[in-house]
């Protein structure tokens, strides 16, 4: 072969390599990193090692957890930034945490940090929380110092998505997302028994752009809990319950909290939940704001307190009472809300005397009560003058 020919050959070869690598993302199978998949051995280190290779390798890359059952000891730290988009594909796989709390030195089981364009597809992440729930002494969903581990902790994971991911029996919260701008969750399943403890579904905060659609959540605490600094949140086509509903807050307990702004909640069914729509703020609190909330096409099936603005939130009486909350709630619309309340007071607006609720629209609401006390459902109102549009049953804040 002459020189020219072999150069031509080499160039053709380079093009072929470029073509292949463009069309076939580098897939790192955790089995090539020593994962056994026997459900007993610790495959956590293999997951971390596969992550490091995929994350550091040419993009787009993919970490594959093939079908099977894996036990993964904490901490599972999956840290970016990566070279480019990255996928974790656990379709058909179950990854189990050790049941013993003693195995945990961190407040999470799996942490994903500083990653952009992550796609998580499939898989069941099983926190095996049954033992931990019995040891949970956290006073109020973790507002005190509370060491139980979150199953999936996302911090600064941006422009990312989770699809068909299941979180089961977390020891504490199922998922938390902080600083995760532009994140989309679709067909996510959250499950833990009603008698588990503090198993909030998804906690979010300090992010802009969070969408969750077509998901089912059965748990013990909030299905979705919206914390300070949450902006542009869309929650759509969700089944929630048992659980504690979709809550905003608690807010106002700490200084310098960022506003909660732009929350759209549409087509949600609450079944046997403690609350449906709730905002909770502490009295004697720091200033804050909650605004631009849109809540529509909601079905309540025997929710204990379907609609509840609680600006005197003070669990365990561990705050001084008597001073009004300084968190301002404004620009709220509640539209097309139907169903049943397990207690008589179906609409409760306990707004702050120090920062009355403003510009609240109630449109087409029908909540009925059929419990032991008998009689129709009622409303309770303080420091609010809602604008009523269409039929609102029970009558809200009659004068
Ligand atoms: C995920 O992995 C499974 C094999 O475990 C494969 O069949 C499937 O195509 C993968 N999905 C994606 C989106 O890569
Ligand atoms: C992760 O991102 C945060 C916020 O952008 C930044 O403060 C931190 O230094 C980053 N950490 C790493 C390890 O890159
Ligand atoms: C996310 O994507 C948007 C739009 O593509 C881009 O403007 C933004 O910089 C990205 N953010 C991060 C943190 O990657
Ligand atoms: C969330 O949904 C809204 C409304 O459908 C859309 O405008 C926005 O781009 C979506 N954001 C993400 C991160 O998917
Ligand atoms: C409402 O959400 C449920 C799932 O919770 C879905 O089956 C139904 O199609 C949705 N309805 C509309 C009008 O999108
Ligand atoms: C605090 O005061 C409010 C209004 O007076 C009252 O409704 C609420 O029950 C009190 N909370 C506690 C914990 O005492
Ligand atoms: C509430 O809506 C009004 C009128 O649309 C607007 O002027 C005001 O800025 C909004 N308030 C907040 C806190 O977003
Ligand atoms: C409604 O919920 C209450 C508890 O909050 C329960 O005692 C009652 O049996 C439930 N009713 C129905 C019809 O499910
Ligand atoms: C409210 O719902 C109840 C039970 O479904 C129904 O009987 C009643 O007619 C409804 N009221 C209005 C005003 O739509």
Coordinates of C-alpha atoms and ligand atoms in Angstrom, one line a residue:
X1 CA 0.0 0.0 0.0
X2 CA 1.4 3.4 -0.9
X3 CA 1.6 6.3 1.5
X4 CA -1.3 8.2 0.0
X5 CA -3.5 5.2 0.1
X6 CA -2.8 4.4 3.7
X7 CA -3.4 8.1 4.6
X8 CA -6.8 7.9 2.8
X9 CA -7.5 4.7 4.7
X10 CA -6.6 6.3 8.0
X11 CA -8.8 9.3 7.4
X12 CA -11.7 7.0 6.5
X13 CA -11.1 5.1 9.7
X14 CA -11.1 8.3 11.7
X15 CA -14.4 9.3 10.2
X16 CA -15.8 5.9 11.1
X17 CA -14.7 6.2 14.7
X18 CA -16.1 9.7 14.9
X19 CA -19.4 8.5 13.5
X20 CA -19.6 5.5 15.9
X21 CA -18.8 7.6 19.0
X22 CA -21.3 10.2 18.0
X23 CA -24.1 7.7 17.7
X24 CA -23.2 5.3 20.5
X25 CA -22.9 6.9 23.8
X26 CA -20.3 5.4 26.1
X27 CA -22.3 3.0 28.3
X28 CA -20.7 2.0 31.6
X29 CA -22.3 -1.1 33.0
X30 CA -21.9 -1.4 36.8
X31 CA -21.2 -5.1 36.3
X32 CA -18.0 -4.3 34.6
X33 CA -17.1 -2.4 37.8
X34 CA -17.6 -5.5 40.0
X35 CA -21.3 -5.2 40.9
X36 CA -22.6 -8.7 41.8
X37 CA -26.4 -8.0 41.7
X38 CA -27.0 -10.8 44.3
X39 CA -29.0 -8.4 46.6
X40 CA -26.5 -9.1 49.4
X41 CA -23.0 -7.9 48.5
X42 CA -22.3 -4.1 48.5
X43 CA -22.6 -2.9 45.0
X44 CA -22.4 0.8 46.0
X45 CA -18.7 1.1 45.2
X46 CA -19.3 -0.3 41.7
X47 CA -22.1 2.3 41.2
X48 CA -19.8 5.1 42.2
X49 CA -16.9 3.8 40.2
X50 CA -19.2 3.4 37.1
X51 CA -20.4 7.0 37.6
X52 CA -16.9 8.4 37.8
X53 CA -16.0 6.7 34.5
X54 CA -19.2 7.7 32.7
X55 CA -19.1 11.3 34.1
X56 CA -15.5 11.8 33.2
X57 CA -15.7 10.1 29.9
X58 CA -16.8 11.4 26.5
X59 CA -20.4 12.7 26.4
X60 CA -23.1 11.7 26.1
X61 CA -22.5 8.9 28.5
X62 CA -24.6 6.5 30.4
X63 CA -24.4 4.5 33.6
X64 CA -26.2 1.3 33.2
X65 CA -27.7 -0.6 36.2
X66 CA -29.0 -3.7 34.4
X67 CA -32.1 -5.5 35.5
X68 CA -31.6 -7.3 38.9
X69 CA -31.5 -6.5 42.6
X70 CA -28.5 -4.7 44.0
X71 CA -27.7 -3.7 47.6
X72 CA -25.8 -0.4 47.8
X73 CA -24.3 0.8 51.0
X74 CA -24.0 4.6 51.6
X75 CA -22.7 7.0 50.9
X76 CA -23.3 6.9 47.1
X77 CA -21.8 10.2 46.0
X78 CA -22.4 10.9 42.3
X79 CA -20.7 14.2 41.8
X80 CA -20.3 16.4 38.7
X81 CA -19.7 18.4 36.8
X82 CA -19.5 15.8 34.0
X83 CA -18.1 16.2 30.5
X84 CA -21.6 16.5 29.1
X85 CA -25.1 15.0 29.3
X86 CA -25.3 11.8 31.3
X87 CA -27.9 9.1 31.8
X88 CA -28.5 6.7 34.7
X89 CA -30.5 3.9 33.3
X90 CA -31.8 1.5 35.9
X91 CA -34.8 0.1 34.0
X92 CA -35.8 -3.2 35.5
X93 CA -33.4 -2.9 38.4
X94 CA -34.0 -2.5 42.1
X95 CA -31.4 -0.8 44.2
X96 CA -31.7 -1.4 47.9
X97 CA -30.3 0.6 50.9
X98 CA -29.2 -1.4 53.9
X99 CA -32.0 -1.4 56.5
X100 CA -29.7 -0.6 59.4
X101 CA -29.4 3.1 60.3
X102 CA -26.0 2.3 61.8
X103 CA -24.6 1.8 58.3
X104 CA -25.2 5.5 57.6
X105 CA -22.7 8.3 58.4
X106 CA -24.4 10.8 56.0
X107 CA -27.9 12.4 56.0
X108 CA -28.6 10.8 52.6
X109 CA -28.3 7.4 50.9
X110 CA -27.7 8.6 47.3
X111 CA -26.5 12.1 46.6
X112 CA -26.2 13.6 43.1
X113 CA -24.5 17.0 43.0
X114 CA -23.4 19.6 40.5
X115 CA -24.6 17.8 37.4
X116 CA -26.2 19.4 34.4
X117 CA -28.3 17.5 31.8
X118 CA -28.8 14.4 33.9
X119 CA -31.5 11.9 32.8
X120 CA -32.5 9.2 35.2
X121 CA -34.6 6.5 33.6
X122 CA -36.4 3.7 35.4
X123 CA -35.5 1.7 38.4
X124 CA -36.7 1.3 42.0
X125 CA -34.7 2.8 44.7
X126 CA -35.7 1.1 47.9
X127 CA -34.7 2.8 51.1
X128 CA -35.8 -0.2 53.3
X129 CA -37.0 2.2 55.9
X130 CA -39.0 -0.2 58.1
X131 CA -36.5 -0.3 61.0
X132 CA -35.6 3.4 60.8
X133 CA -39.2 4.5 61.1
X134 CA -39.3 3.0 64.6
X135 CA -36.3 5.0 65.6
X136 CA -37.4 8.3 64.2
X137 CA -37.6 10.8 67.0
X138 CA -37.7 13.9 64.8
X139 CA -40.1 16.4 66.3
X140 CA -41.6 17.9 63.2
X141 CA -40.6 16.6 59.8
X142 CA -37.0 17.5 60.3
X143 CA -37.2 21.1 61.4
X144 CA -35.1 20.2 64.4
X145 CA -31.8 18.5 64.1
X146 CA -32.8 15.3 62.5
X147 CA -30.3 12.8 61.2
X148 CA -32.3 10.3 59.3
X149 CA -31.2 9.8 55.7
X150 CA -33.0 11.1 52.6
X151 CA -33.1 8.4 49.9
X152 CA -32.3 10.6 46.8
X153 CA -30.7 13.9 47.4
X154 CA -30.2 16.2 44.4
X155 CA -28.2 19.4 44.9
X156 CA -27.5 21.7 41.9
X157 CA -28.7 19.2 39.4
X158 CA -29.9 21.4 36.6
X159 CA -31.7 21.0 33.2
X160 CA -32.3 17.4 34.1
X161 CA -35.1 14.9 34.1
X162 CA -36.3 11.8 36.0
X163 CA -38.6 9.4 34.1
X164 CA -40.3 6.2 35.4
X165 CA -38.3 6.3 38.6
X166 CA -39.7 4.7 41.7
X167 CA -38.7 5.5 45.3
X168 CA -40.0 3.1 47.9
X169 CA -39.9 3.0 51.7
X170 CA -37.4 5.8 52.2
X171 CA -36.0 6.1 55.8
X172 CA -37.0 9.8 55.8
X173 CA -37.8 12.0 52.8
X174 CA -37.9 10.1 49.4
X175 CA -36.3 12.9 47.4
X176 CA -35.0 16.4 48.0
X177 CA -34.1 18.9 45.3
X178 CA -32.2 22.0 46.2
X179 CA -30.8 24.4 43.6
X180 CA -32.1 22.2 40.8
X181 CA -33.2 24.7 38.1
X182 CA -35.2 23.4 35.1
X183 CA -35.9 19.9 36.3
X184 CA -38.6 17.7 35.0
X185 CA -40.1 14.6 36.7
X186 CA -42.5 12.4 34.8
X187 CA -44.1 9.1 35.7
X188 CA -42.5 9.1 39.1
X189 CA -43.8 6.7 41.8
X190 CA -43.4 7.4 45.5
X191 CA -44.5 4.8 47.8
X192 CA -44.3 4.1 51.5
X193 CA -47.0 2.9 53.9
X194 CA -49.3 5.4 55.7
X195 CA -47.8 4.3 59.0
X196 CA -44.2 5.1 58.0
X197 CA -42.7 8.2 59.6
X198 CA -41.7 11.5 57.9
X199 CA -41.5 9.9 54.5
X200 CA -42.2 13.1 52.6
X201 CA -42.4 12.4 48.9
X202 CA -40.5 15.3 47.2
X203 CA -39.1 18.3 48.9
X204 CA -38.0 21.2 46.8
X205 CA -36.4 24.6 47.5
X206 CA -34.2 27.3 46.1
X207 CA -34.9 26.4 42.4
X208 CA -36.6 27.9 39.4
X209 CA -38.4 25.6 37.0
X210 CA -39.6 22.4 38.4
X211 CA -42.2 20.3 36.7
X212 CA -43.8 17.1 37.9
X213 CA -46.4 15.2 35.8
X214 CA -48.3 11.9 35.7
X215 CA -47.1 10.7 39.1
X216 CA -48.5 8.7 42.0
X217 CA -47.5 9.3 45.6
X218 CA -48.7 7.2 48.5
X219 CA -46.7 8.0 51.7
X220 CA -47.0 9.2 55.3
X221 CA -46.1 12.9 55.0
X222 CA -46.3 15.6 52.3
X223 CA -46.5 14.2 48.8
X224 CA -44.8 17.4 47.6
X225 CA -43.3 20.0 50.0
X226 CA -42.5 23.4 48.5
X227 CA -39.8 25.2 50.4
X228 CA -38.4 28.7 50.4
X229 CA -37.1 30.0 47.1
X230 CA -39.2 27.8 44.9
X231 CA -40.2 29.5 41.6
X232 CA -42.0 28.4 38.5
X233 CA -43.3 25.1 39.7
X234 CA -45.8 23.1 37.7
X235 CA -47.5 20.1 39.3
X236 CA -49.9 18.3 37.0
X237 CA -51.8 15.0 36.8
X238 CA -50.9 13.7 40.2
X239 CA -52.6 11.1 42.5
X240 CA -51.6 11.9 46.1
X241 CA -52.6 9.9 49.2
X242 CA -52.5 8.6 51.7
X243 CA -50.1 11.4 52.8
X244 CA -50.2 15.0 53.8
X245 CA -51.1 16.6 50.5
X246 CA -49.1 19.3 48.7
X247 CA -47.7 21.8 51.2
X248 CA -46.0 25.2 51.0
X249 CA -43.7 25.8 53.9
X250 CA -43.2 25.9 56.6
X251 CA -41.9 29.4 56.1
X252 CA -40.8 32.3 58.3
X253 CA -38.9 30.4 60.8
X254 CA -35.5 31.6 59.5
X255 CA -34.1 34.9 58.4
X256 CA -33.6 35.8 54.7
X257 CA -35.9 33.2 53.2
X258 CA -36.4 33.7 49.5
X259 CA -40.0 34.1 48.1
X260 CA -42.1 31.3 46.9
X261 CA -43.5 32.5 43.6
X262 CA -45.4 31.0 40.6
X263 CA -46.9 27.7 41.6
X264 CA -49.3 26.0 39.2
X265 CA -51.1 22.9 40.5
X266 CA -53.5 21.3 38.2
X267 CA -55.5 18.0 38.0
X268 CA -54.6 16.5 41.3
X269 CA -56.6 13.9 43.3
X270 CA -56.1 13.8 47.0
X271 CA -57.3 10.6 48.6
X272 CA -57.5 10.3 52.3
X273 CA -54.8 12.9 52.8
X274 CA -54.4 15.0 56.0
X275 CA -54.4 18.2 54.0
X276 CA -54.9 19.0 50.3
X277 CA -53.7 22.6 49.7
X278 CA -51.8 24.0 52.7
X279 CA -49.6 26.9 53.4
X280 CA -47.9 27.0 56.7
X281 CA -46.0 29.9 58.2
X282 CA -44.7 30.4 61.7
X283 CA -46.0 33.2 64.0
X284 CA -43.3 35.5 65.5
X285 CA -41.6 35.0 62.2
X286 CA -39.2 36.6 59.8
X287 CA -40.6 38.3 56.7
X288 CA -41.2 36.4 53.6
X289 CA -43.6 36.1 50.7
X290 CA -45.8 33.6 48.9
X291 CA -47.4 34.7 45.7
X292 CA -48.8 33.8 42.3
X293 CA -50.4 30.5 43.2
X294 CA -52.8 28.7 40.9
X295 CA -54.6 25.7 42.0
X296 CA -57.2 24.2 39.7
X297 CA -59.2 21.0 38.8
X298 CA -58.7 19.3 42.1
X299 CA -60.6 16.4 43.6
X300 CA -60.6 15.9 47.4
X301 CA -61.6 12.4 48.6
X302 CA -62.1 12.6 52.3
X303 CA -59.2 15.0 52.9
X304 CA -59.1 15.8 56.6
X305 CA -58.4 19.6 56.1
X306 CA -58.8 20.1 52.3
X307 CA -57.9 23.8 52.1
X308 CA -55.9 25.3 54.9
X309 CA -53.8 28.5 55.1
X310 CA -52.2 28.2 58.5
X311 CA -50.2 31.3 59.5
X312 CA -50.2 30.2 63.1
X313 CA -48.2 27.1 62.4
X314 CA -46.6 26.0 65.7
X315 CA -46.2 22.3 66.1
X316 CA -45.4 21.0 69.5
X317 CA -46.0 24.5 70.8
X318 CA -42.3 25.2 70.4
X319 CA -42.8 28.9 69.4
X320 CA -44.0 31.9 71.2
X321 CA -47.6 32.8 70.3
X322 CA -49.1 36.2 70.1
X323 CA -47.0 37.8 67.4
X324 CA -48.4 37.6 63.9
X325 CA -46.5 36.0 61.0
X326 CA -44.7 38.4 58.7
X327 CA -45.0 36.1 55.7
X328 CA -47.2 37.8 53.1
X329 CA -49.5 35.6 51.0
X330 CA -51.0 37.1 47.9
X331 CA -52.3 36.5 44.4
X332 CA -53.8 33.1 45.0
X333 CA -56.5 31.5 42.9
X334 CA -58.4 28.3 43.8
X335 CA -60.6 27.1 41.0
X336 CA -62.8 24.0 40.4
X337 CA -62.2 22.1 43.6
X338 CA -64.7 19.3 44.3
X339 CA -65.1 16.5 46.8
X340 CA -65.4 15.6 50.4
X341 CA -63.9 16.8 53.7
X342 CA -63.4 14.5 56.6
X343 CA -63.9 17.4 59.1
X344 CA -66.5 20.1 59.1
X345 CA -64.2 23.0 58.4
X346 CA -63.4 22.4 54.7
X347 CA -62.1 25.9 54.1
X348 CA -59.8 27.4 56.7
X349 CA -58.0 30.6 56.1
X350 CA -56.1 31.5 59.2
X351 CA -54.2 34.5 57.7
X352 CA -51.9 36.7 59.6
X353 CA -53.1 39.9 61.3
X354 CA -49.6 41.3 60.6
X355 CA -49.7 40.5 56.9
X356 CA -53.3 39.7 55.8
X357 CA -53.8 37.5 52.8
X358 CA -54.4 39.6 49.7
X359 CA -56.0 39.0 46.3
X360 CA -57.3 35.5 46.9
X361 CA -59.9 34.3 44.3
X362 CA -62.2 31.4 45.0
X363 CA -63.9 30.1 42.0
X364 CA -66.2 27.2 41.7
X365 CA -65.6 25.2 44.9
X366 CA -67.8 22.4 46.2
X367 CA -66.6 20.6 49.3
X368 CA -69.1 18.5 51.3
X369 CA -69.0 17.0 54.8
X370 CA -70.6 13.6 55.6
X371 CA -69.0 12.8 58.9
X372 CA -70.3 12.0 62.4
X373 CA -70.9 15.6 63.5
X374 CA -73.5 15.9 60.7
X375 CA -74.6 19.2 59.1
X376 CA -72.9 21.0 56.2
X377 CA -69.3 21.8 55.7
X378 CA -68.2 25.2 57.0
X379 CA -65.4 27.8 56.5
X380 CA -63.3 29.7 58.9
X381 CA -61.6 33.0 58.0
X382 CA -59.2 35.5 59.6
X383 CA -57.5 38.4 58.0
X384 CA -58.7 37.6 54.5
X385 CA -61.4 39.0 52.1
X386 CA -61.5 36.5 49.3
X387 CA -63.1 37.4 46.0
X388 CA -65.8 34.8 45.3
X389 CA -66.6 33.8 41.7
X390 CA -69.3 31.3 40.8
X391 CA -70.5 28.8 43.3
X392 CA -68.4 28.4 46.5
X393 CA -69.7 25.7 48.9
X394 CA -69.3 26.0 51.8
X395 CA -69.8 29.8 51.6
X396 CA -66.4 31.3 52.2
X397 CA -66.0 34.0 54.9
X398 CA -69.6 35.2 55.0
X399 CA -70.0 38.5 56.8
Ligands
LIG1 C1 -32.0 1.1 29.5 O1 -31.5 -0.1 29.6 C2 -32.2 -1.2 29.1 C3 -31.5 -2.5 29.4 O2 -31.3 -2.6 30.8 C4 -32.4 -1.0 27.6 O3 -33.2 -2.0 27.1 C5 -33.0 0.3 27.4 O4 -33.1 0.5 26.0 C6 -32.2 1.4 28.0 N1 -32.9 2.7 27.8 C7 -32.3 3.8 27.4 C8 -33.2 5.0 27.2 O5 -31.2 3.8 27.1
LIG2 C1 -21.3 22.8 43.1 O1 -22.1 24.0 42.7 C2 -22.2 25.0 43.7 C3 -23.2 26.0 43.2 O2 -23.0 26.3 41.9 C4 -20.8 25.5 43.9 O3 -20.9 26.5 45.0 C5 -19.9 24.4 44.4 O4 -18.6 24.9 44.5 C6 -19.9 23.3 43.3 N1 -19.1 22.2 43.8 C7 -18.3 21.5 43.0 C8 -17.6 20.3 43.7 O5 -18.2 21.7 41.9
LIG3 C1 -30.0 25.2 31.4 O1 -30.5 25.3 30.1 C2 -30.8 26.7 29.7 C3 -31.5 26.6 28.3 O2 -30.8 25.7 27.5 C4 -29.5 27.5 29.7 O3 -29.8 28.8 29.4 C5 -29.0 27.4 31.1 O4 -27.7 28.1 31.2 C6 -28.8 26.0 31.6 N1 -28.5 26.0 33.0 C7 -27.5 25.3 33.6 C8 -27.2 25.6 35.0 O5 -27.0 24.4 33.0
LIG4 C1 -42.7 23.2 32.8 O1 -43.9 23.4 32.2 C2 -44.2 24.7 31.8 C3 -45.6 24.8 31.4 O2 -46.1 23.7 30.7 C4 -43.2 25.0 30.6 O3 -43.4 26.3 30.1 C5 -41.8 24.8 31.1 O4 -40.9 25.0 30.1 C6 -41.6 23.5 31.7 N1 -40.3 23.4 32.4 C7 -39.5 22.3 32.4 C8 -38.3 22.4 33.2 O5 -39.9 21.2 31.9
LIG5 C1 -55.7 13.9 35.3 O1 -54.7 13.1 36.0 C2 -54.9 11.7 35.9 C3 -53.8 11.0 36.6 O2 -53.7 11.4 37.9 C4 -55.0 11.3 34.4 O3 -55.3 10.0 34.4 C5 -56.0 12.1 33.7 O4 -56.0 11.8 32.3 C6 -55.7 13.6 33.9 N1 -56.8 14.4 33.3 C7 -56.6 15.3 32.4 C8 -57.7 16.1 31.9 O5 -55.4 15.6 31.9
LIG6 C1 -51.8 30.9 68.5 O1 -52.7 31.9 68.4 C2 -53.7 31.7 67.4 C3 -54.6 32.9 67.3 O2 -54.8 33.5 68.6 C4 -54.5 30.4 67.8 O3 -55.5 30.2 66.7 C5 -53.5 29.3 67.8 O4 -54.2 28.1 68.2 C6 -52.4 29.5 68.8 N1 -51.4 28.5 68.7 C7 -50.8 28.0 69.7 C8 -49.8 26.9 69.4 O5 -51.1 28.3 70.9
LIG7 C1 -50.1 40.5 42.6 O1 -50.8 40.8 41.4 C2 -50.8 42.2 41.2 C3 -51.8 42.5 40.1 O2 -51.7 41.6 39.0 C4 -49.4 42.7 40.9 O3 -49.4 44.1 40.7 C5 -48.6 42.4 42.1 O4 -47.2 42.7 41.9 C6 -48.6 40.9 42.5 N1 -48.0 40.7 43.8 C7 -46.9 39.9 43.9 C8 -46.3 39.8 45.2 O5 -46.5 39.2 43.0
LIG8 C1 -62.5 9.7 56.2 O1 -61.4 9.9 57.0 C2 -61.6 9.7 58.4 C3 -60.2 10.0 59.1 O2 -59.8 11.3 58.7 C4 -62.0 8.3 58.6 O3 -62.2 8.1 60.0 C5 -63.2 7.9 57.8 O4 -63.5 6.6 57.9 C6 -63.0 8.3 56.3 N1 -64.2 8.1 55.6 C7 -64.3 7.5 54.5 C8 -65.6 7.4 53.8 O5 -63.3 7.0 53.9
LIG9 C1 -72.0 19.9 45.6 O1 -71.7 18.5 45.5 C2 -72.8 17.8 46.1 C3 -72.3 16.3 46.2 O2 -71.7 15.9 45.0 C4 -74.0 17.9 45.2 O3 -75.1 17.2 45.8 C5 -74.4 19.4 45.2 O4 -75.5 19.6 44.3 C6 -73.2 20.3 44.7 N1 -73.5 21.7 44.8 C7 -73.3 22.5 43.9 C8 -73.6 23.9 44.2 O5 -72.8 22.2 42.8

